[in-house]
mmCIF file of N, CA and C in Angstrom:
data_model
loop_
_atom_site.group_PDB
_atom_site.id
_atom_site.type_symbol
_atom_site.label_atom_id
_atom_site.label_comp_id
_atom_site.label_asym_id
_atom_site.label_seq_id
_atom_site.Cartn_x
_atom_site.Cartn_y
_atom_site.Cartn_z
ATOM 1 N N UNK A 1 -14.312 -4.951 11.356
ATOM 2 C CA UNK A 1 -13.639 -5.123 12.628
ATOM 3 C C UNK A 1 -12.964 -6.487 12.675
ATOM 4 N N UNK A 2 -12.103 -6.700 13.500
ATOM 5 C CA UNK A 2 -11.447 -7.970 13.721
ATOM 6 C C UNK A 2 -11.899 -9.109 14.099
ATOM 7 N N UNK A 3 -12.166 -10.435 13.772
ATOM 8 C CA UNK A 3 -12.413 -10.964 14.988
ATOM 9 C C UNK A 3 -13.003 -10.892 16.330
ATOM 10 N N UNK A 4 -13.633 -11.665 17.048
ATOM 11 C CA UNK A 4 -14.091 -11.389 18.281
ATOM 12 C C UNK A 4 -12.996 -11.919 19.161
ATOM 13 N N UNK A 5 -12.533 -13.537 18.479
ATOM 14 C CA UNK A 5 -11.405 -14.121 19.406
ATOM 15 C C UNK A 5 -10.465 -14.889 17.974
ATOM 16 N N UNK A 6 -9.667 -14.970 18.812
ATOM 17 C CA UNK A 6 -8.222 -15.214 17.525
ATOM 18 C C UNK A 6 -7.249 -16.219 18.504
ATOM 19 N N UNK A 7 -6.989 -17.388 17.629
ATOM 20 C CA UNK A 7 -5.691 -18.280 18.357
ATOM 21 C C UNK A 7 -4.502 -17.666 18.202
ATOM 22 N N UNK A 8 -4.133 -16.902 16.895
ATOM 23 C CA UNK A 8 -3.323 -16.102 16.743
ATOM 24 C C UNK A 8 -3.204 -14.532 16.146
ATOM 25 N N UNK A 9 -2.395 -13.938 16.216
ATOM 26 C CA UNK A 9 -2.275 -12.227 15.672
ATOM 27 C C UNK A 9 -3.159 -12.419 14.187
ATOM 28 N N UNK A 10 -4.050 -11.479 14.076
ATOM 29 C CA UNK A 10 -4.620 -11.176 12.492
ATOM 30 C C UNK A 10 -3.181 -11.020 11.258
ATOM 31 N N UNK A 11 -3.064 -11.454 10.776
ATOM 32 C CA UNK A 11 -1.973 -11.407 9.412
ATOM 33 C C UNK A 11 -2.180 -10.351 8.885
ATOM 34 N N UNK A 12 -3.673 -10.558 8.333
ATOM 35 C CA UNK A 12 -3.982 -9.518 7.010
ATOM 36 C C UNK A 12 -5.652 -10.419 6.918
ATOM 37 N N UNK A 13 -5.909 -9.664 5.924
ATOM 38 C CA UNK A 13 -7.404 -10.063 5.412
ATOM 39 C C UNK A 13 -7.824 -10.444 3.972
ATOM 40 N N UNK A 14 -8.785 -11.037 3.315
ATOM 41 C CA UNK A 14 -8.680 -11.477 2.261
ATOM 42 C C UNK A 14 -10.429 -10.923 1.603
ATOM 43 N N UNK A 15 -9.907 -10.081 0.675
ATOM 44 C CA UNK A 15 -11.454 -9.526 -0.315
ATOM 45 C C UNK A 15 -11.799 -10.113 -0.961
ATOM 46 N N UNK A 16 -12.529 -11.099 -1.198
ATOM 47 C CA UNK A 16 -13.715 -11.601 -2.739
ATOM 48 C C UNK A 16 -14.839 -10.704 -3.282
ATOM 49 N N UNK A 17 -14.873 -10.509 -4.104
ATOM 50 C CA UNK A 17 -15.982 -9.784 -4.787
ATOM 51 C C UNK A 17 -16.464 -10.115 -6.448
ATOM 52 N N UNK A 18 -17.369 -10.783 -6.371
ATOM 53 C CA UNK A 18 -18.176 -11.240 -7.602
ATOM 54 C C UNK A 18 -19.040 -10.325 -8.327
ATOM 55 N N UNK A 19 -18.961 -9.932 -9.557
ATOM 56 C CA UNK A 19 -19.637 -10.091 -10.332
ATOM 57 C C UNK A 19 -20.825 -10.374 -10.932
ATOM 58 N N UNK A 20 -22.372 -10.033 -10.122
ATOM 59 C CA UNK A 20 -23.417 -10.776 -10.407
ATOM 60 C C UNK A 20 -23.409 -11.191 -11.728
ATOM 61 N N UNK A 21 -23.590 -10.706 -12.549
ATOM 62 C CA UNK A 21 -23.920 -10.824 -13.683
ATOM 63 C C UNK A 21 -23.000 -12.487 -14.194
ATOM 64 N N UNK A 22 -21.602 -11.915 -13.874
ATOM 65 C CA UNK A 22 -20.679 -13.372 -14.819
ATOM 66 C C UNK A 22 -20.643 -14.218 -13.997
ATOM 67 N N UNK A 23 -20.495 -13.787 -12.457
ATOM 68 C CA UNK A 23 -20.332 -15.129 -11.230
ATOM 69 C C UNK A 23 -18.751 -15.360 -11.253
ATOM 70 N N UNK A 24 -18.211 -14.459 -11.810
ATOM 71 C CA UNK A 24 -16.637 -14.447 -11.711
ATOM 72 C C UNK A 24 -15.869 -14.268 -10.503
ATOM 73 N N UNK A 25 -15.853 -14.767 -9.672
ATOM 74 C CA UNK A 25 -15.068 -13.647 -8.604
ATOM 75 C C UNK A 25 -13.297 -13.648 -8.882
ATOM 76 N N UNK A 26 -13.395 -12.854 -8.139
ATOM 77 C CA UNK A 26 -11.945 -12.130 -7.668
ATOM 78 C C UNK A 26 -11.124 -12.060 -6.458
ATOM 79 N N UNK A 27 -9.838 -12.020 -6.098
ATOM 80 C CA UNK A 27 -9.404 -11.967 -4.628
ATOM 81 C C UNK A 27 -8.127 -10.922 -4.932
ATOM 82 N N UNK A 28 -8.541 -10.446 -3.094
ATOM 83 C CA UNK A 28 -7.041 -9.563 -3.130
ATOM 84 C C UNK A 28 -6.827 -9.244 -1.766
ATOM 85 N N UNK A 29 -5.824 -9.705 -1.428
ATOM 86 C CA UNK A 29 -4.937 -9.390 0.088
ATOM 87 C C UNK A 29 -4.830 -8.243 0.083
ATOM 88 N N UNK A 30 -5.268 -8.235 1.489
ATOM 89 C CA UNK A 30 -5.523 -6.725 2.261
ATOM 90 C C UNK A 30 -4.229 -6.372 3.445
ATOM 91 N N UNK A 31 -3.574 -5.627 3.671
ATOM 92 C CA UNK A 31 -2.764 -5.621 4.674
ATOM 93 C C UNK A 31 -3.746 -4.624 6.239
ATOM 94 N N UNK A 32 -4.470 -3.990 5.612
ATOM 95 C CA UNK A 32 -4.764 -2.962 6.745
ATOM 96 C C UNK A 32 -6.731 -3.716 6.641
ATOM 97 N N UNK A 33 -7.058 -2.413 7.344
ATOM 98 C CA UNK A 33 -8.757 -2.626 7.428
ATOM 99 C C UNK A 33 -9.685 -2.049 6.287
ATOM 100 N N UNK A 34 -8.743 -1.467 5.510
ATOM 101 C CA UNK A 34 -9.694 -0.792 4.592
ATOM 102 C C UNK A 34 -8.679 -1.093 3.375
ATOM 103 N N UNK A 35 -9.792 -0.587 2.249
ATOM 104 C CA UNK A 35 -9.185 -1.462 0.877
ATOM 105 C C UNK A 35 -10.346 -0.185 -0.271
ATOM 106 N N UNK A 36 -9.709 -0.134 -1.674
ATOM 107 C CA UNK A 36 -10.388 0.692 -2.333
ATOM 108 C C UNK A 36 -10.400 -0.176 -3.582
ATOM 109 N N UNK A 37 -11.145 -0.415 -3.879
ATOM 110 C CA UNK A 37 -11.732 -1.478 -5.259
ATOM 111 C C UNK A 37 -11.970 -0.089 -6.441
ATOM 112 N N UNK A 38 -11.109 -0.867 -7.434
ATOM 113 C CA UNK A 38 -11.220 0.444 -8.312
ATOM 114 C C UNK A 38 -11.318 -0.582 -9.994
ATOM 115 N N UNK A 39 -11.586 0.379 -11.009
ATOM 116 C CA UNK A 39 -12.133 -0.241 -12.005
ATOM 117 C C UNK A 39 -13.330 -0.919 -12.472
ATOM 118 N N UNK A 40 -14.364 -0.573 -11.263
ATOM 119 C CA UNK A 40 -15.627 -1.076 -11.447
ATOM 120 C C UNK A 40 -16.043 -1.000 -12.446
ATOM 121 N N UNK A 41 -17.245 -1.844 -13.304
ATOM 122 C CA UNK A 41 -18.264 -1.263 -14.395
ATOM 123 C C UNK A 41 -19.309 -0.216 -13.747
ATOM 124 N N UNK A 42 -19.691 0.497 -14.443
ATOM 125 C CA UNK A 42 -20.678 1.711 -13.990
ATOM 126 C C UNK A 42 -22.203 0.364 -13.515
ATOM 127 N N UNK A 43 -23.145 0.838 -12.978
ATOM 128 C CA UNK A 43 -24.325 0.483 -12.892
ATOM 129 C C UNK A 43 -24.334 -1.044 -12.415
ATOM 130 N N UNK A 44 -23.165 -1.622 -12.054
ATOM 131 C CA UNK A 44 -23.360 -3.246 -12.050
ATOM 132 C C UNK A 44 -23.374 -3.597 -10.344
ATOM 133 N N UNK A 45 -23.694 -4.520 -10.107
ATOM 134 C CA UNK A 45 -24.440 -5.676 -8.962
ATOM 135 C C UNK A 45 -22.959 -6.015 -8.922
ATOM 136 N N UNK A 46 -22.483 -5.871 -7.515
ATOM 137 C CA UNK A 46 -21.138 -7.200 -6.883
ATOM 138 C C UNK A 46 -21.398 -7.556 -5.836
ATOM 139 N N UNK A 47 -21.187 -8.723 -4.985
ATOM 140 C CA UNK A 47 -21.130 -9.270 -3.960
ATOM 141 C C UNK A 47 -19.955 -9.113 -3.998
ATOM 142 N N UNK A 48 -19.551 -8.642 -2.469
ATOM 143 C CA UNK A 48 -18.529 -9.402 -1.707
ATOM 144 C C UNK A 48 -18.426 -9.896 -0.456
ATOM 145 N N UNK A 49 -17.376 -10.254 -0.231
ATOM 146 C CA UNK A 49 -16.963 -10.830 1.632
ATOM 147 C C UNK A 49 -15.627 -10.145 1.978
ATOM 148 N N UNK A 50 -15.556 -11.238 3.213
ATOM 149 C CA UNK A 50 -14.517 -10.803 3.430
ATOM 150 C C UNK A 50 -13.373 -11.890 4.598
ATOM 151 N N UNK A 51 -12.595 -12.222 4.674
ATOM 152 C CA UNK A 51 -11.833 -13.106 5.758
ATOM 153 C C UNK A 51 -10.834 -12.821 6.148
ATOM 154 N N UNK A 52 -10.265 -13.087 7.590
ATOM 155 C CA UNK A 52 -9.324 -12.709 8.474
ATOM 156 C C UNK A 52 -8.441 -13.948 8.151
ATOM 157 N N UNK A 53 -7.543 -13.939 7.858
ATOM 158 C CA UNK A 53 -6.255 -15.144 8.038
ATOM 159 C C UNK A 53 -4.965 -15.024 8.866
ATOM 160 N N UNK A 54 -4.672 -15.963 9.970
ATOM 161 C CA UNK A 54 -3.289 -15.637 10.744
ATOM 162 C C UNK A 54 -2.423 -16.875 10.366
ATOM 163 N N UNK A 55 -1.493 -17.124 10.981
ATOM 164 C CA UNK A 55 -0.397 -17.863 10.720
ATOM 165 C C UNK A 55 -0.921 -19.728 10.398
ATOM 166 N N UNK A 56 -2.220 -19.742 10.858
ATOM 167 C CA UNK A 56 -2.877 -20.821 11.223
ATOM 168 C C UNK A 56 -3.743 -21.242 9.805
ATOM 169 N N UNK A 57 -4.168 -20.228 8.468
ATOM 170 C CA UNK A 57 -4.608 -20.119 7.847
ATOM 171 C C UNK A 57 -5.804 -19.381 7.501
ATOM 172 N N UNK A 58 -7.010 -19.200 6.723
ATOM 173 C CA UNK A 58 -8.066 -18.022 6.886
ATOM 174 C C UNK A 58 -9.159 -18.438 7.909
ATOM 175 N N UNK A 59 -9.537 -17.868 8.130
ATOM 176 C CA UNK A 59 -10.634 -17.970 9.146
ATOM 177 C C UNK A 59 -12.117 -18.231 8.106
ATOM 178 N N UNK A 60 -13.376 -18.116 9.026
ATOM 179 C CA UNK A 60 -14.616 -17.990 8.371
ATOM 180 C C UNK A 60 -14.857 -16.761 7.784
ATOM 181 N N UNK A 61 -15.428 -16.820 6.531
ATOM 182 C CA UNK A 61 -16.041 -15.661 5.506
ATOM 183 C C UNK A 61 -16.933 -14.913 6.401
ATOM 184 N N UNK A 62 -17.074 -13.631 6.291
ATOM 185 C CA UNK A 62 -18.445 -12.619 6.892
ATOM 186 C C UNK A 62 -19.366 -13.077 5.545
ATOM 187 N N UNK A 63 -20.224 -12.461 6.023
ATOM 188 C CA UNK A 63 -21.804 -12.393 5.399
ATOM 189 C C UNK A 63 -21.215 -12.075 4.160
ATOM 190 N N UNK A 64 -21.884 -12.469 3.360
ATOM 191 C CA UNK A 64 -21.819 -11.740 1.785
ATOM 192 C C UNK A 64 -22.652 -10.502 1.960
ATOM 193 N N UNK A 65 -22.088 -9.257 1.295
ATOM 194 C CA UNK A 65 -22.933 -7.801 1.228
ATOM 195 C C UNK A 65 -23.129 -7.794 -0.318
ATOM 196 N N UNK A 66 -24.108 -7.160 -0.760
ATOM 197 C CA UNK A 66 -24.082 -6.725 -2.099
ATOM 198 C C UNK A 66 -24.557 -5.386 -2.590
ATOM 199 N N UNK A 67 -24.035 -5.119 -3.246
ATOM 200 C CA UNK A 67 -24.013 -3.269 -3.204
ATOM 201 C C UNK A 67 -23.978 -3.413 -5.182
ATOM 202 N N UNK A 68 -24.433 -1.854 -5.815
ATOM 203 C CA UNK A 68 -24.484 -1.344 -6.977
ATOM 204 C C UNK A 68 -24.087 -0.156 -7.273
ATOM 205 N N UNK A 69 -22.863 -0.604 -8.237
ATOM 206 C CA UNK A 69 -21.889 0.617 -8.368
ATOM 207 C C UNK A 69 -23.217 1.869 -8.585
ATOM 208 N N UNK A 70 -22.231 3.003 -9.106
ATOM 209 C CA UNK A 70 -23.185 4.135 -9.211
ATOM 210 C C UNK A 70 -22.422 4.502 -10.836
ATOM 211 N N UNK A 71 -22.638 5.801 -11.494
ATOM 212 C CA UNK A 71 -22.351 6.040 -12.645
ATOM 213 C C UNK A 71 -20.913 5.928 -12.663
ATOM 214 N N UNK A 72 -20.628 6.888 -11.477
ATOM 215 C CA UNK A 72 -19.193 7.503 -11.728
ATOM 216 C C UNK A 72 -18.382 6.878 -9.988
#
């Protein structure tokens, strides 16, 4: 969800998602609310987040979640 309060219009949003294993992360601009991460390794550990950015620059990170792919 958006924000609770905003100085300005939401832009877009920004995905990180690491890698447990290497501690590598990654980023990728989001235009909408939903996003499909593709190319996973089978069976592996990622954290990610997530941040709102408007004209003003990004906002604060949400919680880190961490989830484990599945086979397929």
């Amino acid at each position: 969800d958006p924000p609770a309060f905003s100085e300005a219009p939401i832009q877009g949003y920004r995905l990180f998602w690491t890698e447990a294993a290497t501690g590598r992360e990654q980023t990728v601009d989001v235009d909408g609310r939903s996003y499909r991460l593709e190319g996973l390794k089978k069976f592996t550990e990622y954290r990610l987040r997530f941040l709102a950015y408007n004209r003003y620059g990004p906002g604060i990170s949400s919680e880190e979640v961490t989830v484990t792919t599945l086979s397929d």
